[in-house]
Short mmCIF file of C-alpha atoms in Angstrom, two decimals:
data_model
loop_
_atom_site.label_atom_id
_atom_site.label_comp_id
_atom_site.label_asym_id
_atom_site.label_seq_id
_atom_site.Cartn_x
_atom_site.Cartn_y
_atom_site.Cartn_z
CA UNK A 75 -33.19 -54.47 47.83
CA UNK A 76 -35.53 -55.75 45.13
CA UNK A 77 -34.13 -55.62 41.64
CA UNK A 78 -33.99 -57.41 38.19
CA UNK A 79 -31.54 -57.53 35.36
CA UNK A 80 -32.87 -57.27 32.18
CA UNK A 81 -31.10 -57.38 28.24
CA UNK A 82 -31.88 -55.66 25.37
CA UNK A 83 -31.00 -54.80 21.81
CA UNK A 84 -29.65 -51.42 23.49
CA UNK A 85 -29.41 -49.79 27.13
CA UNK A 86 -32.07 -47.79 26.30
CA UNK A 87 -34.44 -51.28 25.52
CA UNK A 88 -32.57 -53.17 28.26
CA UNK A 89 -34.07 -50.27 30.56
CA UNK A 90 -37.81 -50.26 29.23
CA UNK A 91 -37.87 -54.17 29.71
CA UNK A 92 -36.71 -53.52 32.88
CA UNK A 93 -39.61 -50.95 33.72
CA UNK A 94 -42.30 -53.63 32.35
CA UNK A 95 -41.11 -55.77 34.45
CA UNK A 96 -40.94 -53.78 37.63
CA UNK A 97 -44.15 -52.39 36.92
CA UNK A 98 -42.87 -48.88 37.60
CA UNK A 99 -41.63 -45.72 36.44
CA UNK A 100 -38.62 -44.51 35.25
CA UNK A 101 -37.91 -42.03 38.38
CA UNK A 102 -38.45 -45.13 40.70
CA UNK A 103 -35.63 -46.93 39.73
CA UNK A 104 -31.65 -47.16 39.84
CA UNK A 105 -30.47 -48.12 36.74
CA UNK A 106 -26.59 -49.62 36.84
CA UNK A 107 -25.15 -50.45 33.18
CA UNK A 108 -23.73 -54.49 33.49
CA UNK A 109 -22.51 -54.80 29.59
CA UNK A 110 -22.90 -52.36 27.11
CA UNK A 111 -24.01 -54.71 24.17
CA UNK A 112 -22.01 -54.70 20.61
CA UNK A 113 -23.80 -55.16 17.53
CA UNK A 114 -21.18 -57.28 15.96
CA UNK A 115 -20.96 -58.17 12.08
CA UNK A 116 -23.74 -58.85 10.13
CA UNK A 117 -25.59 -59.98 13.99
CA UNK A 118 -22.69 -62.22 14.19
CA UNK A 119 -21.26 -61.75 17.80
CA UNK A 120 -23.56 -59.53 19.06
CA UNK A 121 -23.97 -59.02 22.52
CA UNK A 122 -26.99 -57.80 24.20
CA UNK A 123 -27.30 -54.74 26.16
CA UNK A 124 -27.58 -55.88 30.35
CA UNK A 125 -29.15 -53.55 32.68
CA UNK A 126 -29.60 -53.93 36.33
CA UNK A 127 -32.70 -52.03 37.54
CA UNK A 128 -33.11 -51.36 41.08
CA UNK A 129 -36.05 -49.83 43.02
CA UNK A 130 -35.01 -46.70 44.59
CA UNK A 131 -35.66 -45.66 48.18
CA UNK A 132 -38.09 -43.10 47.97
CA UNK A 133 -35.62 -40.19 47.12
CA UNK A 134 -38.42 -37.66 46.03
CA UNK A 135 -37.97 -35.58 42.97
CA UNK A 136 -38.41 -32.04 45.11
CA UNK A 137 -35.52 -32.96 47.44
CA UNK A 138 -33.13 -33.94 45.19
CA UNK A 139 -33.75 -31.22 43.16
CA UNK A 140 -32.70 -29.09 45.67
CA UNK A 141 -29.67 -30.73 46.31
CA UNK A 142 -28.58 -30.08 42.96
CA UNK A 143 -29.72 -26.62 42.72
CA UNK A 144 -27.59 -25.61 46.42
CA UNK A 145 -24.63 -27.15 44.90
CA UNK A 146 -24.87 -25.04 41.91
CA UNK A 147 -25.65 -21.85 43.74
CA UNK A 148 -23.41 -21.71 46.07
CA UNK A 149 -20.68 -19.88 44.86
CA UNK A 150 -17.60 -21.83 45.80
CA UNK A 151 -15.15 -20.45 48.89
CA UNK A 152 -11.98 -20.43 46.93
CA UNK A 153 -10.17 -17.44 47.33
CA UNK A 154 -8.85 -15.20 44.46
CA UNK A 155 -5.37 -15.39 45.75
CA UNK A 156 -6.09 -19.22 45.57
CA UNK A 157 -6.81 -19.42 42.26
CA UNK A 158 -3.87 -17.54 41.05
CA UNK A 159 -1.19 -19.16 42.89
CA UNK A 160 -2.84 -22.49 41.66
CA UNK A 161 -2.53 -20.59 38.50
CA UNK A 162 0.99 -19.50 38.46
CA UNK A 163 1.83 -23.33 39.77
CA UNK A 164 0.13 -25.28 37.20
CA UNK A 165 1.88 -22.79 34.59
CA UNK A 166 5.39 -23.70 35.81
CA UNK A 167 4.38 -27.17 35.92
CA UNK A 168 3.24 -27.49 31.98
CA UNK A 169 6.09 -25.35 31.41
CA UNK A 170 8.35 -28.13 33.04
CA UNK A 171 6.36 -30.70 31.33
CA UNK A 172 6.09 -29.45 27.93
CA UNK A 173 9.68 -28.34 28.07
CA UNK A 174 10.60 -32.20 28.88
CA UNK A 175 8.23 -33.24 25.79
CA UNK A 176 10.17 -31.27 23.60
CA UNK A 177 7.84 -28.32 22.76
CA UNK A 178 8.15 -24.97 22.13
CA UNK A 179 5.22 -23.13 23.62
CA UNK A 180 4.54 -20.36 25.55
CA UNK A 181 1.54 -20.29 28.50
CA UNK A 182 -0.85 -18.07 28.98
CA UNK A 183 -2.81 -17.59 32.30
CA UNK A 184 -6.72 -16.29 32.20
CA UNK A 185 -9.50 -16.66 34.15
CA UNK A 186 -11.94 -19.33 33.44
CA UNK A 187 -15.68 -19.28 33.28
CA UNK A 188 -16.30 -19.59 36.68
CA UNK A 189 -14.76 -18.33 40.21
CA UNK A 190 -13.37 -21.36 40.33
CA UNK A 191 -11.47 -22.16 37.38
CA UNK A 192 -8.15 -20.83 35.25
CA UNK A 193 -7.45 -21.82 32.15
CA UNK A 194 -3.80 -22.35 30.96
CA UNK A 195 -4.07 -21.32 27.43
CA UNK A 196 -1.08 -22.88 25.16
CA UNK A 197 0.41 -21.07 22.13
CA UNK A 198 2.60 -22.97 20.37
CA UNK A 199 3.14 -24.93 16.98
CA UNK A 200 2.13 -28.25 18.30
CA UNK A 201 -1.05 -27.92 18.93
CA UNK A 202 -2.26 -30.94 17.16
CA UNK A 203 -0.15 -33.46 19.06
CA UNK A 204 -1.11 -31.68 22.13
CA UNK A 205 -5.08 -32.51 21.88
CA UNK A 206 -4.33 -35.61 21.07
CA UNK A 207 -7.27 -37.73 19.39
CA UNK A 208 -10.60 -36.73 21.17
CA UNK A 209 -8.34 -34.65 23.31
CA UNK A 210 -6.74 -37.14 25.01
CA UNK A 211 -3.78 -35.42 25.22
CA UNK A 212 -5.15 -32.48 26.74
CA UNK A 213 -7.04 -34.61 29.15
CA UNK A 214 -4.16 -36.11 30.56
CA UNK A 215 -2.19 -33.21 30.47
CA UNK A 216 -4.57 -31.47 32.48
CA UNK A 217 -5.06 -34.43 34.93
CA UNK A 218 -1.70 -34.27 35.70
CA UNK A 219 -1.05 -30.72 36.35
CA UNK A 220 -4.10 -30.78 38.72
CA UNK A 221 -3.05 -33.63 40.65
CA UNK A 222 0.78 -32.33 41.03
CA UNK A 223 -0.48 -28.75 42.04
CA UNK A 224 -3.24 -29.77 44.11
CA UNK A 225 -1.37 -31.23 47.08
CA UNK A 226 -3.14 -34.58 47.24
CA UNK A 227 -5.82 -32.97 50.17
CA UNK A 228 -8.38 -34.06 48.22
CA UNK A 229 -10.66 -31.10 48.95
CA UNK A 230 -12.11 -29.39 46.01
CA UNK A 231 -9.37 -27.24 44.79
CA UNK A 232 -9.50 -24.36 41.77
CA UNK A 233 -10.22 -26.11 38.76
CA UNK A 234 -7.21 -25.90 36.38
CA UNK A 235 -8.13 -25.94 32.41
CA UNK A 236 -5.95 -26.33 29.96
CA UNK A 237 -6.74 -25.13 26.18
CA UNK A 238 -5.06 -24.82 23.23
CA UNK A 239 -5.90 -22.99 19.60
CA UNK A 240 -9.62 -22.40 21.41
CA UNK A 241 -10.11 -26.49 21.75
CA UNK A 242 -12.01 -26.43 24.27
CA UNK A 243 -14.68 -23.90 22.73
CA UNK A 244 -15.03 -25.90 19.50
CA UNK A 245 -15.83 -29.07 21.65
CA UNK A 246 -18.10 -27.58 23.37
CA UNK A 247 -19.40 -26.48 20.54
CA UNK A 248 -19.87 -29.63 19.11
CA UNK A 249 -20.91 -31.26 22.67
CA UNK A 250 -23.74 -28.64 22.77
CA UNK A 251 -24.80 -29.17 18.67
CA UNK A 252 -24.93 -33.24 19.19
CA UNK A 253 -27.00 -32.55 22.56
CA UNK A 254 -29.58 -30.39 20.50
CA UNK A 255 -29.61 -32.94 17.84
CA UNK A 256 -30.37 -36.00 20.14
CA UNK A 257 -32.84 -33.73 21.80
CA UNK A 258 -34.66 -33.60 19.15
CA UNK A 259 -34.10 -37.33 18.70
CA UNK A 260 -35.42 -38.35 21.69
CA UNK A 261 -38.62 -35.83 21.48
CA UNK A 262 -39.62 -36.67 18.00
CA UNK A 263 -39.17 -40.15 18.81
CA UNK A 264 -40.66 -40.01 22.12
CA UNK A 265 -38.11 -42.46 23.84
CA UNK A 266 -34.91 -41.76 25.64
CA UNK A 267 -32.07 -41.63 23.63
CA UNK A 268 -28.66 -42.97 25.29
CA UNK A 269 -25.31 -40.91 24.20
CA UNK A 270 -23.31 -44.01 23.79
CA UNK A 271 -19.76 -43.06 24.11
CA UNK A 272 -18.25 -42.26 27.12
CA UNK A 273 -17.49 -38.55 28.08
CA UNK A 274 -15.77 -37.10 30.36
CA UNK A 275 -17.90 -35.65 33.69
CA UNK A 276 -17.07 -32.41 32.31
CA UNK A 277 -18.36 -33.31 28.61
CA UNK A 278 -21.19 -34.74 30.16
CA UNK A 279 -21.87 -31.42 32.30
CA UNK A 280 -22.17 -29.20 28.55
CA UNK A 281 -24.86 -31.62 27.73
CA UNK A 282 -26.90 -31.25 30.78
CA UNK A 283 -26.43 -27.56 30.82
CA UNK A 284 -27.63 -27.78 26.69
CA UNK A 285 -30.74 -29.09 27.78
CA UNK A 286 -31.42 -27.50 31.18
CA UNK A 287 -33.70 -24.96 29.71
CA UNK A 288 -36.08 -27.68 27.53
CA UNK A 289 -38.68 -28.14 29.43
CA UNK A 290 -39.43 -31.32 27.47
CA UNK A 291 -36.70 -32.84 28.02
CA UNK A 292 -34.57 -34.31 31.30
CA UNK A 293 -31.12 -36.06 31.06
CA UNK A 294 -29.66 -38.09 33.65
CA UNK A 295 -26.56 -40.52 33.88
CA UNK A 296 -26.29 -43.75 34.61
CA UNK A 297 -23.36 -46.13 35.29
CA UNK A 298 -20.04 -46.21 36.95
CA UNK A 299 -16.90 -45.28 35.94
CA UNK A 300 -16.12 -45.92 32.28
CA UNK A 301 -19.43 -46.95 31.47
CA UNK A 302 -21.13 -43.50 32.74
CA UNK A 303 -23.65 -43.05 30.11
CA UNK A 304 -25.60 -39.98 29.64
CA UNK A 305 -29.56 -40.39 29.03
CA UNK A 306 -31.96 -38.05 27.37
CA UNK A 307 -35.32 -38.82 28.11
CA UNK A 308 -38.08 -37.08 27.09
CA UNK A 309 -41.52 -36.09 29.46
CA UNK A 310 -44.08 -37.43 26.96
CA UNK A 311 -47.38 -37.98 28.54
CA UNK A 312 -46.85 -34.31 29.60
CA UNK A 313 -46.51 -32.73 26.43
CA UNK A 314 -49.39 -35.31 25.35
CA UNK A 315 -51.57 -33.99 27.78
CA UNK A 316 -50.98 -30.20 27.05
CA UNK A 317 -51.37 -30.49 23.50
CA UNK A 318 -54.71 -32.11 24.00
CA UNK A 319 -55.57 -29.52 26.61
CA UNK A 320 -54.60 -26.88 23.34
CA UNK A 321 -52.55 -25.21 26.23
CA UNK A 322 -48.82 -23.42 24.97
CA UNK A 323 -45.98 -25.41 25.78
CA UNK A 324 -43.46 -24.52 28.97
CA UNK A 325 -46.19 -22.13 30.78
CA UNK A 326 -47.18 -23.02 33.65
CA UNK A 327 -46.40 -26.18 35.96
CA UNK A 328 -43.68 -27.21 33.32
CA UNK A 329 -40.65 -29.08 35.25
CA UNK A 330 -38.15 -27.51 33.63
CA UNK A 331 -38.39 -24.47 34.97
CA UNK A 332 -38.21 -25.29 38.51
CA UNK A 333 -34.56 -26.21 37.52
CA UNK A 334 -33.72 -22.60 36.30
CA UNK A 335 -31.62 -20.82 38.45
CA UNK A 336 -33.01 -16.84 39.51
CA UNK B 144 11.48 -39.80 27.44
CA UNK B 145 13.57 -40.85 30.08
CA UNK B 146 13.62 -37.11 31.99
CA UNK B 147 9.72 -36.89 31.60
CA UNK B 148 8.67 -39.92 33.13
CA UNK B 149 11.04 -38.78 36.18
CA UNK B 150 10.05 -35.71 36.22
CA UNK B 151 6.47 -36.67 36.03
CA UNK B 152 6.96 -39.35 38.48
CA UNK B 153 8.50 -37.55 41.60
CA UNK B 154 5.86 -34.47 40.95
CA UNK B 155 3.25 -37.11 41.96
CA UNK B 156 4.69 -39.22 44.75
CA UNK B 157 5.67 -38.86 48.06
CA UNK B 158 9.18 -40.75 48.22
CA UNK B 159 10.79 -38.70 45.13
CA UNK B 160 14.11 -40.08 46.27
CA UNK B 161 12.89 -43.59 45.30
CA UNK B 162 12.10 -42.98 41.93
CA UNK B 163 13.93 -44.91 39.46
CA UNK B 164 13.58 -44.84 35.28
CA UNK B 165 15.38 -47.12 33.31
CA UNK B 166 15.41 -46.92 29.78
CA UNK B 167 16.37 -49.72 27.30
CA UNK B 168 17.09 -48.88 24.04
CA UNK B 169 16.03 -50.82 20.75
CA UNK B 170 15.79 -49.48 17.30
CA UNK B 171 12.69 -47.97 16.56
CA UNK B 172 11.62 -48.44 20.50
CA UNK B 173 11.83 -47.46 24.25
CA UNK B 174 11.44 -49.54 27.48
CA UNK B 175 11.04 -47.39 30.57
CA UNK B 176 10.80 -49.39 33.41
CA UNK B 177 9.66 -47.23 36.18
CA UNK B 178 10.10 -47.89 40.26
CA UNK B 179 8.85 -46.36 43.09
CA UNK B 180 8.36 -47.19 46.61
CA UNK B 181 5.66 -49.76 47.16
CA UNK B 182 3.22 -47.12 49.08
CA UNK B 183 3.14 -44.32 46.49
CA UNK B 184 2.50 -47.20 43.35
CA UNK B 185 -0.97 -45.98 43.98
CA UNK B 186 0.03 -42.50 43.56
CA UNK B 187 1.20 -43.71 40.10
CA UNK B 188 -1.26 -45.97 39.35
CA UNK B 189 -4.10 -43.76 40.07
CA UNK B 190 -8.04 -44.02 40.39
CA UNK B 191 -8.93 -46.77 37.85
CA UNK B 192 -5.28 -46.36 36.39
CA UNK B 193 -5.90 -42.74 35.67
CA UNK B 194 -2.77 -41.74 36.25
CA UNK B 195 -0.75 -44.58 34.67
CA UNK B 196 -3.05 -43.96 31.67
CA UNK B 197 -2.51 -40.16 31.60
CA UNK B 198 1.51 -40.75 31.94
CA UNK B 199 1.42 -43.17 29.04
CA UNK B 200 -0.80 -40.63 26.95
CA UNK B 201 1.73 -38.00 27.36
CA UNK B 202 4.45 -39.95 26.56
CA UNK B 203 3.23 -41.46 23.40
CA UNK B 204 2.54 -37.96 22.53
CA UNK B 205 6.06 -36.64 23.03
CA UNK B 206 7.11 -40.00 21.88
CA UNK B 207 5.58 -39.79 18.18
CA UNK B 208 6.81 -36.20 18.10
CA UNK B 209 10.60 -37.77 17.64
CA UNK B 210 9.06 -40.90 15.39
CA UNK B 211 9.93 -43.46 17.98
CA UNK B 212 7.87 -45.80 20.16
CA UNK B 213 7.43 -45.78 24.12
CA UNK B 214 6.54 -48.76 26.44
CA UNK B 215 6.34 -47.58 30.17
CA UNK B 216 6.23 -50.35 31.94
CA UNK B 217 5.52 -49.94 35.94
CA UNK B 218 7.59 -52.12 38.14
CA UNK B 219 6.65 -53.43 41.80
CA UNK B 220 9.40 -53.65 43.92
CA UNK B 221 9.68 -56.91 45.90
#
């Protein structure tokens, strides 16, 4: 497979060095994250970004598309009574576990968003040291109950949430503001714009969802593991061309819709 | 500290009988060595040390709640 590794100040420069290089676009290449790059002190230290750019088999945009779109439409085969006896389980498991921790809580069951989820909703004084910083409390919390209740099949299982003092709106609250914000970002400045933290799949999955419905926009991740990095880029040379055509914006032929479930 | 890691431990593993926590005592400070049989240290460990990670998270938090510190050491049996 031909491919070239490339540095930059950031991933996002590591990745257009890469392109020049290559000679191609952006949608005909696999981009793996090597080293993230640091800054350092006053340039003292800094490391550069290292990028590793592959050229993709032909995987055309149509088809994978549609692999996204029958993943997200098919509703999933997990029956009610699944869901609540997952529910009832993971509740007497955080009981168990919060119990052993010390706190004083009480759970409450509800449904989730989706068919597939339930959210264990905590009320209790110690919320605070539950989230955790960033929520990492939660997060492990949550990773636990659903590997203890979910038998270790490893098929996809109900999703089990956990929440506490509505945590879990507010960061998706903020998820969704900073996704707007670096929307804007990467429009005004016409380059893609890297969020460079890592987030959690399901984090990243807000932001996506954010910016579905721009049709000026398309985000993608990149990287394995911890250094999954979520990408906004932004479809220039289209909105170039339409303004110069004097046509409106997201009529039609716009990209973005295609992704838009009915 | 001692309960939760057991508890916590023989939820996720297959040999529960093999679990064993011992705790060491200092001032301000916990050791918890943990042992389980050698096929379910994966089942511990977890994806990328998920699990391990999520364990120690957990404890910490319950940990600070009394003021004290936790180490949770994970022992391989020979």
């Amino acid at each position: 497979m031909d491919y070239v590794e490339t540095e930059g100040e950031t991933i996002d420069q590591a990745i257009e060095n890469a392109l020049k290089i290559l000679g191609v676009g952006r949608e005909k290449v696999t981009i793996d994250i090597l080293t993230e790059g640091t800054k350092g002190i006053l340039g003292f230290g800094a490391k550069k970004a290292r990028v590793r750019a592959s050229l993709r088999a032909a995987l055309s945009m149509g088809e994978e598309r549609k692999r996204t779109q029958t993943r997200a439409s098919q509703p999933d085969r997990i029956s009610r009574e699944d869901i609540e006896a997952a529910g009832q389980k993971g509740k007497d498991v955080l009981t168990d576990i919060l119990g052993l921790m010390g706190i004083q809580a009480s759970i409450e069951v509800r449904r989730g968003e989706t068919e597939d989820e339930i959210v264990l909703d905590i009320h209790g004084d110690s919320s605070a040291l539950l989230i955790g910083r960033k929520g990492q409390t939660l997060e492990a919390l949550q990773y636990l109950v659903t590997r203890i209740i979910n038998d270790r099949q490893g098929k996809e299982g109900p999703h089990v949430l956990l929440d506490t003092e509505s945590y879990r709106g507010r960061r998706r609250k903020s998820l969704e503001d900073m996704a707007l914000r670096l929307g804007e970002k990467a429009k005004r400045q016409r380059k893609a714009v890297t969020v460079n933290v890592p987030l959690s799949a399901a984090d990243r999955r807000i932001i996506h969802l954010a910016l579905q419905d721009d049709p000026w926009l398309k985000t993608r991740s990149l990287g394995t593991g911890a250094y999954r990095r979520l990408l906004i880029i932004p479809e220039g040379d289209r909105k170039r061309r339409d303004e110069e055509k004097g046509q409106t914006p997201g009529k039609q032929g716009v990209k973005g819709d295609a992704r838009k479930l009915p | 500290m001692k309960e939760l890691v057991q508890y916590l431990a023989k939820s996720l593993v297959n040999n529960p009988d093999a679990v064993e926590v011992k705790e060491t005592q200092g001032e301000t400070a916990s050791v918890l060595e943990l042992k389980v049989a050698k096929e379910d240290l994966g089942r511990i460990i977890g994806k990328q040390g998920r699990t391990a990670k999520s364990i120690r998270t957990i404890l910490n938090a319950a940990a600070s709640r009394a003021n004290r510190k936790v180490v949770l050491e994970i022992v391989e049996e020979k």
